[in-house]
XYZ file of C-alpha atoms in Angstrom:
528
model
C -50.825 138.609 46.912
C -53.320 141.000 48.504
C -55.815 138.162 48.999
C -53.221 135.955 50.715
C -51.784 138.553 53.121
C -54.589 138.371 55.732
C -54.245 134.578 55.750
C -50.519 134.911 56.496
C -51.153 137.436 59.267
C -53.764 135.156 60.772
C -51.325 132.226 60.663
C -48.574 134.345 62.274
C -50.899 135.426 65.069
C -52.028 131.871 65.682
C -48.402 130.709 65.898
C -47.492 133.500 68.320
C -50.547 132.750 70.471
C -49.519 129.123 70.869
C -45.931 130.133 71.569
C -47.145 132.662 74.138
C -49.264 130.017 75.849
C -46.146 127.867 76.194
C -44.054 130.654 77.713
C -46.934 131.640 80.010
C -47.117 128.050 81.250
C -43.364 128.099 81.894
C -43.741 131.302 83.916
C -46.553 129.756 85.970
C -44.485 126.665 86.752
C -41.498 128.782 87.842
C -43.641 130.831 90.232
C -45.426 127.809 91.724
C -42.184 125.866 92.236
C -40.591 128.973 93.758
C -43.374 129.300 96.322
C -43.260 125.616 97.194
C -39.528 125.931 97.816
C -39.992 129.174 99.780
C -42.364 127.477 102.208
C -39.997 124.522 102.465
C -37.187 126.986 103.300
C -39.178 128.259 106.274
C -40.848 131.398 104.904
C -44.472 131.849 105.871
C -47.312 134.138 104.937
C -46.369 137.744 104.121
C -47.601 140.663 106.254
C -49.664 142.249 103.452
C -51.253 138.945 102.464
C -52.923 138.597 105.865
C -54.255 142.147 105.610
C -55.650 141.447 102.129
C -57.282 138.245 103.389
C -58.995 140.207 106.154
C -60.142 142.790 103.598
C -61.433 139.914 101.477
C -63.587 138.806 104.378
C -64.954 142.351 104.632
C -65.564 143.014 100.952
C -66.183 146.643 100.080
C -65.711 148.949 97.102
C -62.562 150.371 98.639
C -60.070 150.428 101.487
C -57.833 153.166 102.844
C -54.694 152.064 100.986
C -56.033 150.111 98.015
C -59.025 149.736 95.703
C -61.143 146.575 95.986
C -59.659 144.130 93.436
C -56.900 142.791 95.686
C -59.439 142.016 98.422
C -61.580 140.202 95.857
C -58.521 138.258 94.727
C -57.755 137.358 98.343
C -61.329 136.251 98.987
C -61.343 134.057 95.899
C -57.958 132.541 96.814
C -59.088 131.720 100.337
C -62.401 130.251 99.151
C -60.630 128.009 96.644
C -57.425 127.095 98.458
C -57.434 128.328 102.059
C -54.398 130.170 103.388
C -52.080 127.474 104.731
C -50.288 126.491 101.502
C -48.270 129.346 100.030
C -48.229 128.209 96.413
C -52.015 127.909 96.252
C -52.669 131.116 98.184
C -50.520 132.905 95.591
C -51.701 130.987 92.547
C -53.912 133.782 91.176
C -50.999 136.232 91.321
C -48.791 133.660 89.608
C -51.467 133.269 86.918
C -51.505 137.051 86.459
C -47.752 136.851 85.904
C -48.345 134.206 83.257
C -50.910 136.443 81.528
C -48.327 139.249 81.541
C -45.927 136.990 79.638
C -48.698 136.030 77.219
C -49.522 139.699 76.542
C -45.851 140.409 75.908
C -45.958 137.910 73.066
C -49.084 139.568 71.640
C -47.437 142.980 71.912
C -44.516 141.730 69.809
C -46.987 140.659 67.144
C -48.853 143.970 67.362
C -45.565 145.870 66.898
C -44.708 143.845 63.796
C -42.466 141.130 65.210
C -42.475 137.393 64.619
C -42.223 134.250 66.697
C -38.513 134.488 67.450
C -38.856 138.077 68.600
C -41.828 137.078 70.746
C -39.836 134.237 72.301
C -36.965 136.605 73.104
C -39.232 139.221 74.700
C -41.169 136.701 76.759
C -37.985 135.039 77.984
C -36.692 138.450 79.089
C -39.899 139.215 81.009
C -39.764 135.811 82.709
C -36.159 136.495 83.751
C -36.728 140.042 85.046
C -36.162 139.962 88.798
C -38.919 142.363 89.782
C -41.589 140.332 87.984
C -40.427 137.167 89.696
C -40.876 138.993 92.984
C -44.241 140.668 92.466
C -45.778 137.511 91.003
C -44.650 135.443 93.992
C -47.142 136.737 96.567
C -50.775 137.744 96.793
C -51.029 141.452 95.968
C -52.340 143.976 93.475
C -48.853 144.402 91.949
C -49.058 141.254 89.829
C -52.203 142.554 88.099
C -50.912 146.047 87.311
C -48.778 144.988 84.303
C -51.630 142.868 82.923
C -54.086 145.764 82.939
C -51.586 148.373 81.753
C -50.462 146.124 78.917
C -54.090 145.559 78.002
C -54.321 149.334 77.540
C -51.055 149.492 75.562
C -52.048 146.608 73.288
C -55.418 148.209 72.640
C -53.860 151.558 71.679
C -51.342 149.920 69.343
C -54.123 147.984 67.640
C -56.313 151.100 67.377
C -53.483 152.901 65.561
C -53.254 150.025 63.078
C -56.989 149.323 62.853
C -58.417 148.950 59.364
C -62.124 148.874 60.126
C -64.580 150.777 62.340
C -65.519 147.569 64.160
C -61.886 146.915 65.049
C -61.529 150.474 66.393
C -64.717 150.036 68.417
C -63.632 146.701 69.890
C -60.178 147.890 70.932
C -61.500 151.080 72.525
C -63.812 148.871 74.574
C -60.818 146.727 75.589
C -58.935 149.891 76.519
C -61.799 151.284 78.614
C -62.403 148.069 80.532
C -58.668 147.486 81.115
C -58.084 151.026 82.378
C -61.222 150.932 84.522
C -60.177 147.661 86.144
C -56.693 149.112 86.640
C -58.288 151.905 88.699
C -60.045 149.258 90.782
C -56.681 147.540 91.283
C -54.243 150.366 92.057
C -54.584 154.144 91.829
C -51.136 154.662 90.252
C -52.685 153.887 86.858
C -53.773 157.539 86.743
C -50.148 158.546 86.091
C -49.812 155.916 83.357
C -52.926 157.235 81.614
C -51.915 160.893 81.943
C -48.467 160.188 80.509
C -49.972 158.140 77.670
C -52.482 160.877 76.850
C -49.717 163.509 76.717
C -47.666 161.238 74.472
C -50.583 160.778 72.104
C -51.245 164.535 71.954
C -47.577 165.214 71.144
C -47.446 162.736 68.230
C -49.369 162.257 64.975
C -51.206 159.369 66.597
C -53.365 162.012 68.302
C -55.772 161.327 65.431
C -57.180 158.311 67.276
C -58.513 160.638 69.980
C -60.865 162.244 67.471
C -62.818 159.006 67.056
C -66.174 158.846 68.830
C -65.210 155.495 70.330
C -62.520 157.252 72.351
C -65.363 158.884 74.275
C -66.927 155.467 74.809
C -63.601 154.200 76.149
C -63.418 157.092 78.614
C -67.009 156.452 79.669
C -66.174 152.807 80.337
C -63.239 153.847 82.510
C -65.547 156.072 84.551
C -68.237 153.411 84.901
C -65.849 150.631 85.946
C -63.946 152.901 88.354
C -67.077 154.557 89.754
C -67.774 152.170 92.678
C -64.426 152.914 94.287
C -64.839 156.645 93.687
C -68.250 156.620 95.381
C -66.745 154.699 98.293
C -64.044 157.376 98.572
C -66.689 160.108 98.626
C -68.725 158.271 101.271
C -65.644 157.837 103.497
C -64.279 161.375 102.936
C -61.435 160.337 100.584
C -59.269 158.345 103.016
C -56.893 157.290 100.239
C -55.986 160.912 99.514
C -55.366 161.453 103.229
C -53.186 158.343 103.340
C -51.199 159.416 100.257
C -50.708 162.915 101.683
C -49.382 161.556 104.976
C -47.128 159.066 103.213
C -45.719 161.769 100.943
C -45.023 164.002 103.939
C -43.212 161.269 105.857
C -39.701 159.852 105.565
C -41.063 156.337 104.989
C -40.451 156.248 101.228
C -36.888 156.455 99.913
C -36.685 159.567 97.721
C -34.123 158.912 94.998
C -32.371 161.712 93.109
C -33.103 161.464 89.349
C -29.890 159.625 88.506
C -30.343 157.051 91.246
C -33.993 156.650 90.307
C -33.041 155.687 86.748
C -30.291 153.346 87.969
C -32.918 151.733 90.206
C -34.962 150.964 87.079
C -32.025 149.074 85.610
C -31.275 147.151 88.795
C -34.927 146.340 89.496
C -35.414 144.695 86.107
C -32.062 142.785 86.309
C -29.151 144.880 84.974
C -28.425 143.218 81.623
C -32.066 143.463 80.518
C -31.600 147.199 79.836
C -29.932 146.091 76.601
C -33.306 144.814 75.414
C -35.884 147.169 76.928
C -33.583 150.146 76.405
C -33.340 149.204 72.727
C -37.123 149.094 72.681
C -37.400 152.646 73.985
C -34.863 153.919 71.412
C -36.520 152.035 68.554
C -39.926 153.432 69.445
C -38.517 156.961 69.709
C -36.341 157.124 66.593
C -36.791 154.264 64.110
C -38.669 154.902 60.866
C -40.271 151.476 61.128
C -41.874 152.432 64.441
C -43.415 155.748 63.391
C -46.922 154.373 63.924
C -46.039 153.579 67.523
C -43.992 156.693 68.288
C -46.390 157.687 71.068
C -45.350 154.615 73.099
C -41.726 155.723 72.920
C -42.592 159.311 73.846
C -44.607 157.977 76.767
C -41.516 156.566 78.501
C -39.520 159.780 79.183
C -42.743 161.579 80.129
C -43.675 158.878 82.607
C -40.112 158.567 83.921
C -39.774 162.319 84.567
C -43.249 162.437 86.110
C -42.361 159.694 88.601
C -39.026 161.357 89.407
C -40.755 164.696 90.042
C -43.327 163.050 92.326
C -40.624 161.146 94.258
C -42.510 157.944 93.509
C -41.286 154.536 94.570
C -38.826 153.160 92.047
C -41.082 150.220 91.145
C -44.023 152.393 90.066
C -42.801 152.205 86.453
C -42.486 148.428 86.503
C -45.934 147.623 84.999
C -45.048 149.554 81.822
C -41.869 147.694 80.870
C -43.243 144.611 79.068
C -44.151 146.795 76.075
C -40.525 147.959 75.885
C -39.237 144.392 76.136
C -41.546 143.588 73.219
C -40.351 146.602 71.228
C -36.719 145.768 71.988
C -37.121 142.258 70.603
C -38.694 143.658 67.423
C -35.844 146.180 67.167
C -33.115 143.570 67.522
C -34.535 141.494 64.692
C -34.918 144.622 62.569
C -31.366 145.863 63.199
C -29.506 142.562 62.881
C -30.124 141.897 59.212
C -27.512 139.163 58.758
C -28.974 135.902 60.007
C -25.664 134.625 61.432
C -25.065 137.739 63.540
C -28.688 137.916 64.565
C -28.824 134.310 65.722
C -25.555 134.715 67.624
C -26.786 137.880 69.344
C -30.122 136.370 70.272
C -28.510 133.135 71.419
C -26.018 134.888 73.692
C -28.721 137.071 75.233
C -30.991 134.071 75.790
C -28.196 132.158 77.546
C -27.355 135.181 79.719
C -31.040 135.555 80.609
C -31.392 131.912 81.643
C -28.167 132.008 83.672
C -29.244 135.303 85.234
C -32.635 133.804 86.097
C -30.934 131.017 88.023
C -28.378 133.299 89.725
C -30.763 136.113 90.695
C -33.865 134.040 91.427
C -33.093 133.807 95.186
C -32.911 137.621 95.295
C -36.503 137.860 94.055
C -38.178 134.816 95.587
C -37.108 133.548 99.055
C -36.135 130.020 98.092
C -33.076 129.826 100.378
C -33.196 129.573 104.194
C -32.155 132.883 105.794
C -28.592 131.972 106.757
C -27.950 130.423 103.351
C -29.441 133.507 101.667
C -27.252 135.872 103.685
C -24.144 133.885 102.749
C -25.230 133.825 99.097
C -25.754 137.590 98.857
C -22.422 138.162 100.573
C -20.705 136.100 97.886
C -22.493 138.064 95.163
C -21.760 141.387 96.943
C -25.366 142.345 96.233
C -28.427 143.021 98.372
C -31.873 144.018 97.027
C -32.444 147.757 97.491
C -35.299 148.838 99.759
C -37.920 151.307 98.536
C -38.861 152.279 102.099
C -36.719 153.452 104.990
C -36.629 151.431 108.199
C -34.258 150.183 110.850
C -31.557 147.731 109.869
C -32.517 144.066 109.687
C -30.578 140.983 108.478
C -33.122 140.281 105.719
C -34.826 142.728 103.344
C -38.338 143.614 104.444
C -39.883 141.599 101.595
C -38.397 138.474 103.222
C -38.376 139.494 106.894
C -42.119 140.160 106.943
C -42.737 136.424 106.529
C -41.367 135.625 109.986
C -42.734 135.866 113.505
C -46.484 135.806 112.925
C -47.207 132.263 114.083
C -45.010 132.723 117.150
C -46.741 135.996 118.066
C -50.212 134.499 117.658
C -49.297 131.453 119.749
C -48.120 133.731 122.566
C -51.275 135.843 122.429
C -53.423 132.713 122.352
C -51.667 131.379 125.438
C -52.306 134.664 127.275
C -55.926 134.919 126.140
C -56.907 131.325 126.844
C -55.311 131.442 130.305
C -57.810 134.132 131.356
C -60.961 133.140 133.246
C -63.980 132.752 130.930
C -65.699 135.867 132.288
C -62.594 137.941 131.501
C -62.163 136.450 128.022
C -65.694 137.567 127.206
C -64.706 141.238 127.505
C -61.022 141.063 126.468
C -60.031 142.596 123.162
C -56.746 142.505 121.255
C -55.281 145.861 120.189
C -52.601 145.719 117.491
C -50.263 148.471 116.407
C -50.349 147.755 112.666
C -52.281 145.804 110.066
C -49.679 143.017 110.004
C -50.174 142.231 113.671
C -53.945 142.662 113.435
C -54.097 140.519 110.300
C -52.096 137.761 111.967
C -54.530 137.708 114.908
C -57.528 137.583 112.560
C -56.170 134.983 110.122
C -53.803 132.797 112.129
C -55.627 133.208 115.444
C -58.811 131.512 114.278
C -57.669 128.043 115.262
C -56.958 129.290 118.805
C -60.371 130.913 119.207
C -58.984 134.459 119.364
C -61.385 137.393 118.878
C -60.898 139.748 115.957
C -58.219 142.351 116.512
C -58.757 146.095 116.558
C -56.220 148.662 115.376
C -55.970 152.305 114.397
C -53.867 151.419 111.369
C -55.256 152.110 107.864
C -58.550 150.323 107.076
C -58.642 148.736 110.531
C -59.361 152.237 111.851
C -62.441 152.467 109.606
C -63.701 149.205 111.059
C -63.705 150.800 114.512
C -63.204 149.370 118.028
C -65.861 146.668 117.469
C -67.544 147.347 120.818
C -64.430 146.949 122.974
C -64.085 149.653 125.616
C -60.642 148.886 127.026
C -61.980 147.178 130.131
C -59.395 144.460 129.475
C -57.068 144.306 126.475
C -54.078 142.384 125.192
C -51.919 145.021 123.509
C -49.282 144.469 120.804
C -48.056 147.855 119.646
C -44.345 148.364 120.284
C -44.940 150.852 123.117
C -43.102 150.909 126.450
C -44.644 149.938 129.783
C -44.440 153.570 130.923
C -46.399 154.709 127.873
C -49.053 152.072 128.428
C -49.475 152.959 132.102
C -50.511 156.481 131.085
C -53.599 155.103 129.307
C -54.591 152.195 131.582
C -55.130 151.746 135.305
C -53.018 148.590 135.278
C -50.646 147.161 132.660
C -48.255 144.216 132.936
C -45.820 142.667 130.479
C -47.039 139.112 129.809
C -44.900 138.162 126.824
C -41.986 139.173 124.613
C -41.770 139.005 120.835
C -38.240 138.097 119.799
C -37.353 136.519 116.461
C -34.039 137.277 114.755
C -35.382 137.572 111.209
C -38.561 139.581 111.847
C -38.634 143.345 111.296
C -37.345 145.406 114.267
C -40.761 146.844 115.108
C -42.131 143.308 115.481
C -39.909 142.795 118.527
C -40.980 143.903 121.977
C -43.429 143.288 124.816
C -46.993 142.023 124.835
C -49.125 143.736 127.472
C -52.208 142.732 129.407
C -53.946 145.976 130.350
C -57.027 146.666 132.451
C -59.165 149.714 133.085
C -58.533 152.064 130.184
C -58.878 155.598 131.519
C -60.962 156.661 128.494
C -62.817 154.308 126.169
C -61.537 153.356 122.734
C -64.651 154.873 121.231
C -63.886 158.242 122.845
C -60.259 158.196 121.662
C -60.746 156.463 118.313
C -60.172 159.582 116.204
C -56.824 160.136 117.918
C -55.834 156.518 117.337
C -56.083 156.838 113.542
C -52.787 156.066 111.823
C -52.817 156.429 108.036
C -49.123 155.711 107.532
């Protein structure tokens, strides 16, 4: 029996791998079809995507509001597919979502579950509304769960490791995954702190005494070092940005109860039955004693995010491990096959139905008017994580409108100028969305690169423009503009019903700035 057990485990893993590949492929198809339909429904490129594309064209080891991986992703996407077709622009993010599903299946195996439990967990992750959303556009958010789950899988395997080589290999996986997570999004620091505290508080602290733990930490430092050195060189702009964001009223600050409710709603309400079971199983079941630290991690991380008034979706990358644990728990608790199959079958049907019903709330596959009517029938609107003026659509949808129209107007103004004026005319934008639209969508009209004081655009400077002649898009009033320029006239109006409120307003043509951009550039910095 002892000689045959490894063969059985190997066969189980192979079966789960193939099953996970199938579910990952299903996830990829859902995301690609969703983006094809979204473009067909009239939704264009998202505000942040244009900014990331511009960052990808100016590759560096860091940017004011993100580490470098998302810019690298954007650069690769544009090199391979361009930026006109939404499904291909977002394909790498969709693939990251597929890898997340695949890792969920492996986590079920690592926690002691079988194929049916893996299928249940992966189906639940595919149906979770927030994952459908974050995997549907080019961003760093789709990669966070992949890298965090790489860390979680490594730690679970280290706890169960039976040989020094296995411990060594998984600590290397952990170090590389955590290091890359730092190069993707800085919020991983809270994940790692919470996980370290959880390990220290449980018997699994023994794995920290292994010399390969030190190697894992060293790998984290080495992989994350380029961005840290960039921060040092640029006087830690990300810390300045975070401090200003924290001190503003931009982020919705939920009370603890509402914050927890937001977790349930974000992941699709009924899924708490599965991931919540996973948390309880990890915390209290005898069968999960080896993995107790993962259960302890959750309340630590949850309370930490509540105390820091973090955005409600900051916990999202950690949930696949709890979906996996919940599936293992359900198969452990429901001993009678009839009851177990009935329970699993009902949950699977609810998940599939929920996927169909809630899909338009995560991916914009319905035209705006149809979407508004649909949400009115459901009596449900996605909750915003940031405060802003009222708009018919949530910001995640509204920020896909108005860019082409704005760029066409600016191009008409710019190209109507005499050639000698065009040679000295710059375009000043109020935020990275407007600047990104000029840089990405304005290429075919021959527009110059935009300048802006917003986030990383401020680091790139005024690009030699003095203000001698400028097209300005910044939401200011004519009276405000006349204080800074000798002559300003309104030459266009941005009006589109579905765009965000601050993307409405005049376009100015200004001449004779009273002081140069270079002289005022420090005052024009806006890290918010």
